[in-house]
Amino acid sequence: MKALRKLVLGETWTIPIGVALVLVVGLLLRGDGWWVGFVLLAGVIATLSAAVRRVP
Amino acid sequence: MITAWVLTAAGAALAVGLELLEALAIVLAVGVSRRWRDAVLGAAAAVVVLAVVAAVVGPVLLASLPLDLLRCVVGVALLLFGLEWLRKGVLRLAGRRAPSSSLREYLEEREAMEALPPAAPGRPDWPARVVAFKGVALEGLEVVLIVAALSGGSHGAAPAVVGAGIAVLAVGLVGAVVHRPLARLPESHLKYAVGLLLTSFGVFFLAEGLSVAWPGGDVALLYVAAALLVVSQLQVRRIA
């Protein structure tokens, strides 16, 4: 189970939490216009930056 | 339209190829150090399990979802996989994590298998079967999930299946001809590229699932990938 969790969610909680936040923001802004895609991209970039900052 | 098709096929080929190389390393290590029959039996059992999972995840589960929900699910799945590959890629390129090497895995697994007591003649070698099964099942499960997710795009399953098919043939050829993982393959860089592609598709599909019309249509994949490339390279330089 540990291997399966690591496979799906990865080695840190930063990425699943970040992706969940990106999804929530996307759902809140749904249908507001083309710029929502760039908000999602910014959220993903922030998630990556936070995940890389937590170097093991 | 051709942009998304080619990028999907390339992403599937690279992701599947790299995962299969890792599975191949384990099966080869078991076969060389124990008995080929047990290595192949363990791997074959894993392939059967994966075929069932693929049938459930693809045609049954994903095909039953409405298109927008499907794209959201696929987008989230690709973001989870892609960002993890990208994070590891950034750390590897910055020298903060050991480079990815199927050859090293092969040698380590071989050493571990040789340390076990040999199986009695004529009796099943269960440790060998279990190691081969686990290796193929875990690496293969990621392959199934990534291909299923990439199949949720506007072009359907064709580009992902074509890319995966090319990868299976290439890795099978390596296994049959070389009998060990390739030493000079730049696996860290390739995995970083896969991370970029999967994450780009993840952002693209999630936005489409949320009814966002990207400026330029499929071309958005290119500028999303370019933005992720620039940011991740800045991260590499920052932490190197």
Short mmCIF file of C-alpha atoms in Angstrom, two decimals:
data_model
loop_
_atom_site.label_atom_id
_atom_site.label_comp_id
_atom_site.label_asym_id
_atom_site.label_seq_id
_atom_site.Cartn_x
_atom_site.Cartn_y
_atom_site.Cartn_z
CA MET A 1 0.00 0.00 0.00
CA LYS A 2 2.88 2.34 0.80
CA ALA A 3 4.36 1.73 -2.65
CA LEU A 4 0.97 2.36 -4.27
CA ARG A 5 0.47 5.62 -2.34
CA LYS A 6 3.96 6.75 -3.31
CA LEU A 7 3.24 5.85 -6.94
CA VAL A 8 -0.01 7.83 -7.14
CA LEU A 9 0.63 10.73 -4.74
CA GLY A 10 4.42 10.94 -4.95
CA GLU A 11 7.07 11.29 -2.26
CA THR A 12 5.82 14.54 -0.72
CA TRP A 13 2.40 15.86 0.26
CA THR A 14 3.19 19.23 -1.34
CA ILE A 15 2.17 18.10 -4.83
CA PRO A 16 -1.20 16.46 -3.99
CA ILE A 17 -2.12 19.41 -1.76
CA GLY A 18 -1.04 21.92 -4.43
CA VAL A 19 -2.97 20.08 -7.16
CA ALA A 20 -6.06 19.95 -4.91
CA LEU A 21 -5.81 23.73 -4.36
CA VAL A 22 -5.39 24.33 -8.11
CA LEU A 23 -8.51 22.22 -8.73
CA VAL A 24 -10.55 24.13 -6.12
CA VAL A 25 -9.48 27.51 -7.55
CA GLY A 26 -10.31 26.25 -11.05
CA LEU A 27 -13.77 25.13 -9.95
CA LEU A 28 -14.41 28.51 -8.28
CA LEU A 29 -13.36 30.42 -11.42
CA ARG A 30 -14.99 27.97 -13.86
CA GLY A 31 -16.37 29.59 -17.00
CA ASP A 32 -14.94 33.06 -16.22
CA GLY A 33 -12.79 33.28 -19.37
CA TRP A 34 -9.59 32.25 -21.16
CA TRP A 35 -7.41 33.75 -18.40
CA VAL A 36 -8.48 31.01 -15.95
CA GLY A 37 -6.07 28.65 -17.74
CA PHE A 38 -3.19 30.97 -16.87
CA VAL A 39 -4.32 31.12 -13.23
CA LEU A 40 -4.19 27.29 -13.18
CA LEU A 41 -0.72 27.38 -14.77
CA ALA A 42 0.44 29.86 -12.11
CA GLY A 43 -0.91 27.55 -9.41
CA VAL A 44 0.93 24.57 -10.90
CA ILE A 45 4.16 26.59 -11.09
CA ALA A 46 3.73 27.61 -7.44
CA THR A 47 3.17 23.94 -6.52
CA LEU A 48 6.35 22.90 -8.34
CA SER A 49 8.34 25.68 -6.68
CA ALA A 50 7.07 24.68 -3.23
CA ALA A 51 7.78 20.98 -3.89
CA VAL A 52 11.32 21.67 -5.06
CA ARG A 53 11.93 23.98 -2.09
CA ARG A 54 11.38 21.00 0.24
CA VAL A 55 14.57 19.26 -0.83
CA PRO A 56 14.96 15.93 1.02
CA MET B 1 -4.37 19.53 -34.04
CA ILE B 2 -1.19 17.72 -35.10
CA THR B 3 0.67 19.39 -32.19
CA ALA B 4 -1.41 17.62 -29.55
CA TRP B 5 -1.25 14.29 -31.43
CA VAL B 6 2.54 14.32 -31.74
CA LEU B 7 3.10 15.56 -28.17
CA THR B 8 0.73 12.91 -26.77
CA ALA B 9 2.46 10.13 -28.71
CA ALA B 10 5.91 11.42 -27.70
CA GLY B 11 4.89 11.78 -24.06
CA ALA B 12 3.41 8.28 -23.96
CA ALA B 13 6.43 6.76 -25.74
CA LEU B 14 8.93 8.39 -23.38
CA ALA B 15 6.97 7.72 -20.18
CA VAL B 16 6.18 4.11 -21.08
CA GLY B 17 9.70 3.47 -22.37
CA LEU B 18 11.38 4.77 -19.21
CA GLU B 19 9.04 2.86 -16.89
CA LEU B 20 9.44 -0.34 -18.90
CA LEU B 21 13.23 0.04 -18.79
CA GLU B 22 13.01 -0.03 -14.99
CA ALA B 23 10.75 -3.09 -15.08
CA LEU B 24 13.08 -4.74 -17.59
CA ALA B 25 16.06 -4.07 -15.29
CA ILE B 26 14.34 -5.96 -12.47
CA VAL B 27 13.23 -8.91 -14.63
CA LEU B 28 16.69 -9.20 -16.23
CA ALA B 29 18.35 -9.09 -12.80
CA VAL B 30 16.06 -11.86 -11.52
CA GLY B 31 16.53 -13.94 -14.68
CA VAL B 32 20.33 -13.67 -14.72
CA SER B 33 20.82 -14.27 -10.98
CA ARG B 34 18.06 -16.90 -10.42
CA ARG B 35 16.15 -18.77 -13.14
CA TRP B 36 14.69 -17.28 -16.31
CA ARG B 37 11.54 -19.41 -16.02
CA ASP B 38 10.64 -17.91 -12.62
CA ALA B 39 11.47 -14.37 -13.74
CA VAL B 40 9.24 -14.72 -16.81
CA LEU B 41 6.40 -16.34 -14.82
CA GLY B 42 6.44 -13.52 -12.24
CA ALA B 43 6.50 -10.87 -14.98
CA ALA B 44 3.76 -12.62 -16.98
CA ALA B 45 1.47 -12.78 -13.93
CA ALA B 46 1.97 -9.03 -13.44
CA VAL B 47 1.11 -8.38 -17.12
CA VAL B 48 -2.16 -10.32 -16.69
CA VAL B 49 -3.08 -8.24 -13.59
CA LEU B 50 -2.17 -5.02 -15.44
CA ALA B 51 -4.33 -6.03 -18.43
CA VAL B 52 -7.31 -6.38 -16.09
CA VAL B 53 -6.54 -3.00 -14.46
CA ALA B 54 -6.19 -1.39 -17.92
CA ALA B 55 -9.54 -2.82 -19.00
CA VAL B 56 -11.23 -1.49 -15.85
CA VAL B 57 -9.56 1.95 -15.81
CA GLY B 58 -9.80 2.63 -19.56
CA PRO B 59 -12.87 1.27 -21.35
CA VAL B 60 -15.02 0.81 -18.21
CA LEU B 61 -14.20 3.62 -15.76
CA LEU B 62 -12.96 6.53 -17.92
CA ALA B 63 -15.32 5.82 -20.84
CA SER B 64 -18.34 6.13 -18.54
CA LEU B 65 -17.50 9.69 -17.42
CA PRO B 66 -18.95 12.82 -19.10
CA LEU B 67 -16.32 14.58 -21.27
CA ASP B 68 -15.71 17.60 -19.00
CA LEU B 69 -15.43 15.47 -15.87
CA LEU B 70 -13.18 13.03 -17.73
CA ARG B 71 -10.83 15.88 -18.70
CA CYS B 72 -10.74 17.13 -15.09
CA VAL B 73 -9.92 13.62 -13.80
CA VAL B 74 -7.30 13.14 -16.50
CA GLY B 75 -5.85 16.60 -15.86
CA VAL B 76 -5.52 15.98 -12.12
CA ALA B 77 -3.97 12.53 -12.70
CA LEU B 78 -1.46 13.93 -15.19
CA LEU B 79 -0.59 16.79 -12.82
CA LEU B 80 0.05 14.34 -9.97
CA PHE B 81 2.33 12.18 -12.13
CA GLY B 82 3.88 15.01 -14.14
CA LEU B 83 4.73 17.28 -11.21
CA GLU B 84 6.36 14.37 -9.35
CA TRP B 85 8.48 13.48 -12.41
CA LEU B 86 9.31 17.18 -12.85
CA ARG B 87 10.23 17.65 -9.17
CA LYS B 88 12.56 14.66 -9.27
CA GLY B 89 13.94 15.85 -12.62
CA VAL B 90 14.75 19.31 -11.24
CA LEU B 91 16.46 17.78 -8.19
CA ARG B 92 18.47 15.39 -10.38
CA LEU B 93 19.58 18.09 -12.83
CA ALA B 94 20.56 20.28 -9.87
CA GLY B 95 22.63 17.43 -8.39
CA ARG B 96 20.42 17.19 -5.29
CA ARG B 97 19.26 13.65 -6.08
CA ALA B 98 21.05 10.62 -7.52
CA PRO B 99 20.73 10.39 -11.33
CA SER B 100 18.15 7.92 -12.61
CA SER B 101 19.82 4.73 -13.81
CA SER B 102 18.15 1.47 -14.79
CA LEU B 103 21.61 -0.08 -15.01
CA ARG B 104 22.30 0.76 -11.35
CA GLU B 105 18.91 -0.71 -10.37
CA TYR B 106 19.76 -3.83 -12.37
CA LEU B 107 23.10 -4.27 -10.61
CA GLU B 108 21.61 -3.64 -7.15
CA GLU B 109 18.71 -6.03 -7.74
CA ARG B 110 21.07 -8.67 -9.11
CA GLU B 111 23.28 -8.39 -6.04
CA ALA B 112 20.24 -8.68 -3.73
CA MET B 113 18.92 -11.76 -5.58
CA GLU B 114 22.32 -13.47 -5.57
CA ALA B 115 22.49 -13.01 -1.79
CA LEU B 116 19.36 -15.17 -1.35
CA PRO B 117 19.72 -18.96 -0.94
CA PRO B 118 19.17 -20.77 -4.27
CA ALA B 119 15.85 -22.52 -4.91
CA ALA B 120 15.78 -26.31 -4.74
CA PRO B 121 15.95 -27.98 -8.18
CA GLY B 122 12.51 -28.65 -9.60
CA ARG B 123 10.78 -26.42 -6.99
CA PRO B 124 9.30 -22.98 -7.73
CA ASP B 125 11.61 -20.06 -6.87
CA TRP B 126 9.01 -17.90 -5.08
CA PRO B 127 11.33 -15.01 -4.08
CA ALA B 128 12.34 -14.63 -7.76
CA ARG B 129 8.73 -14.78 -8.94
CA VAL B 130 7.58 -12.25 -6.32
CA VAL B 131 10.38 -9.77 -7.09
CA ALA B 132 9.72 -10.00 -10.86
CA PHE B 133 5.96 -9.68 -10.29
CA LYS B 134 6.29 -6.68 -7.97
CA GLY B 135 8.75 -4.90 -10.25
CA VAL B 136 6.60 -5.26 -13.36
CA ALA B 137 3.31 -4.61 -11.52
CA LEU B 138 4.44 -1.36 -9.88
CA GLU B 139 6.21 0.10 -12.94
CA GLY B 140 3.42 -1.19 -15.19
CA LEU B 141 0.67 0.34 -13.08
CA GLU B 142 2.17 3.78 -13.64
CA VAL B 143 2.33 2.99 -17.38
CA VAL B 144 -1.36 1.97 -17.41
CA LEU B 145 -2.45 5.10 -15.52
CA ILE B 146 -0.37 7.47 -17.68
CA VAL B 147 -1.55 5.91 -20.97
CA ALA B 148 -5.16 5.89 -19.75
CA ALA B 149 -4.86 9.57 -18.75
CA LEU B 150 -3.24 10.57 -22.07
CA SER B 151 -6.01 8.65 -23.88
CA GLY B 152 -8.55 11.09 -22.43
CA GLY B 153 -7.48 13.86 -24.83
CA SER B 154 -9.40 15.15 -27.82
CA HIS B 155 -7.68 12.64 -30.15
CA GLY B 156 -8.79 9.64 -28.10
CA ALA B 157 -6.56 6.70 -27.34
CA ALA B 158 -4.76 6.49 -30.72
CA PRO B 159 -1.69 8.71 -30.09
CA ALA B 160 -1.11 7.38 -26.57
CA VAL B 161 -1.45 3.76 -27.73
CA VAL B 162 0.84 4.35 -30.75
CA GLY B 163 3.47 5.98 -28.49
CA ALA B 164 3.17 3.20 -25.91
CA GLY B 165 3.41 0.54 -28.65
CA ILE B 166 6.62 2.08 -30.01
CA ALA B 167 8.07 2.13 -26.49
CA VAL B 168 7.13 -1.52 -25.83
CA LEU B 169 8.83 -2.58 -29.08
CA ALA B 170 11.95 -0.51 -28.38
CA VAL B 171 12.36 -1.75 -24.80
CA GLY B 172 11.61 -5.34 -25.85
CA LEU B 173 14.34 -5.03 -28.48
CA VAL B 174 16.80 -3.72 -25.90
CA GLY B 175 15.99 -6.63 -23.59
CA ALA B 176 16.29 -9.22 -26.35
CA VAL B 177 19.52 -7.86 -27.89
CA VAL B 178 21.51 -6.28 -25.05
CA HIS B 179 20.27 -8.40 -22.08
CA ARG B 180 20.94 -5.48 -19.72
CA PRO B 181 19.78 -1.86 -19.39
CA LEU B 182 21.56 0.74 -21.52
CA ALA B 183 24.38 2.48 -19.67
CA ARG B 184 24.53 5.66 -21.74
CA LEU B 185 20.84 6.55 -21.87
CA PRO B 186 20.36 10.06 -20.37
CA GLU B 187 17.51 8.83 -18.15
CA SER B 188 17.51 11.85 -15.82
CA HIS B 189 17.08 14.28 -18.72
CA LEU B 190 14.45 12.10 -20.41
CA LYS B 191 12.45 11.79 -17.19
CA TYR B 192 12.64 15.56 -16.74
CA ALA B 193 11.26 15.96 -20.30
CA VAL B 194 8.44 13.51 -19.51
CA GLY B 195 7.63 15.52 -16.39
CA LEU B 196 7.40 18.68 -18.52
CA LEU B 197 5.10 16.99 -21.06
CA LEU B 198 2.79 15.30 -18.54
CA THR B 199 2.48 18.48 -16.47
CA SER B 200 1.71 20.52 -19.60
CA PHE B 201 -1.01 18.06 -20.61
CA GLY B 202 -2.32 18.12 -17.03
CA VAL B 203 -2.74 21.93 -17.02
CA PHE B 204 -4.20 21.85 -20.55
CA PHE B 205 -6.79 19.10 -19.88
CA LEU B 206 -7.79 20.40 -16.45
CA ALA B 207 -8.47 23.86 -17.92
CA GLU B 208 -10.43 22.34 -20.83
CA GLY B 209 -12.45 20.27 -18.37
CA LEU B 210 -13.29 23.54 -16.59
CA SER B 211 -14.59 25.01 -19.89
CA VAL B 212 -11.54 27.20 -20.52
CA ALA B 213 -10.85 27.95 -24.20
CA TRP B 214 -7.05 28.31 -24.50
CA PRO B 215 -5.86 31.13 -26.78
CA GLY B 216 -4.47 29.37 -29.88
CA GLY B 217 -6.17 26.03 -29.14
CA ASP B 218 -3.74 23.10 -29.04
CA VAL B 219 -0.80 25.51 -29.47
CA ALA B 220 -1.37 26.30 -25.78
CA LEU B 221 0.42 23.01 -25.04
CA LEU B 222 3.60 24.55 -26.45
CA TYR B 223 3.50 27.80 -24.47
CA VAL B 224 2.45 26.01 -21.28
CA ALA B 225 5.41 23.61 -21.76
CA ALA B 226 7.72 26.57 -22.50
CA ALA B 227 6.63 28.35 -19.30
CA LEU B 228 7.22 25.18 -17.25
CA LEU B 229 10.61 24.70 -18.95
CA VAL B 230 11.74 28.22 -18.05
CA VAL B 231 10.49 28.03 -14.45
CA SER B 232 11.94 24.56 -13.83
CA GLN B 233 15.32 25.55 -15.28
CA LEU B 234 15.35 28.59 -12.98
CA GLN B 235 14.66 26.20 -10.08
CA VAL B 236 17.55 23.97 -11.20
CA ARG B 237 19.92 26.95 -11.15
CA ARG B 238 18.60 28.20 -7.82
CA ILE B 239 19.13 24.97 -5.89
CA ALA B 240 22.21 23.65 -7.75
#
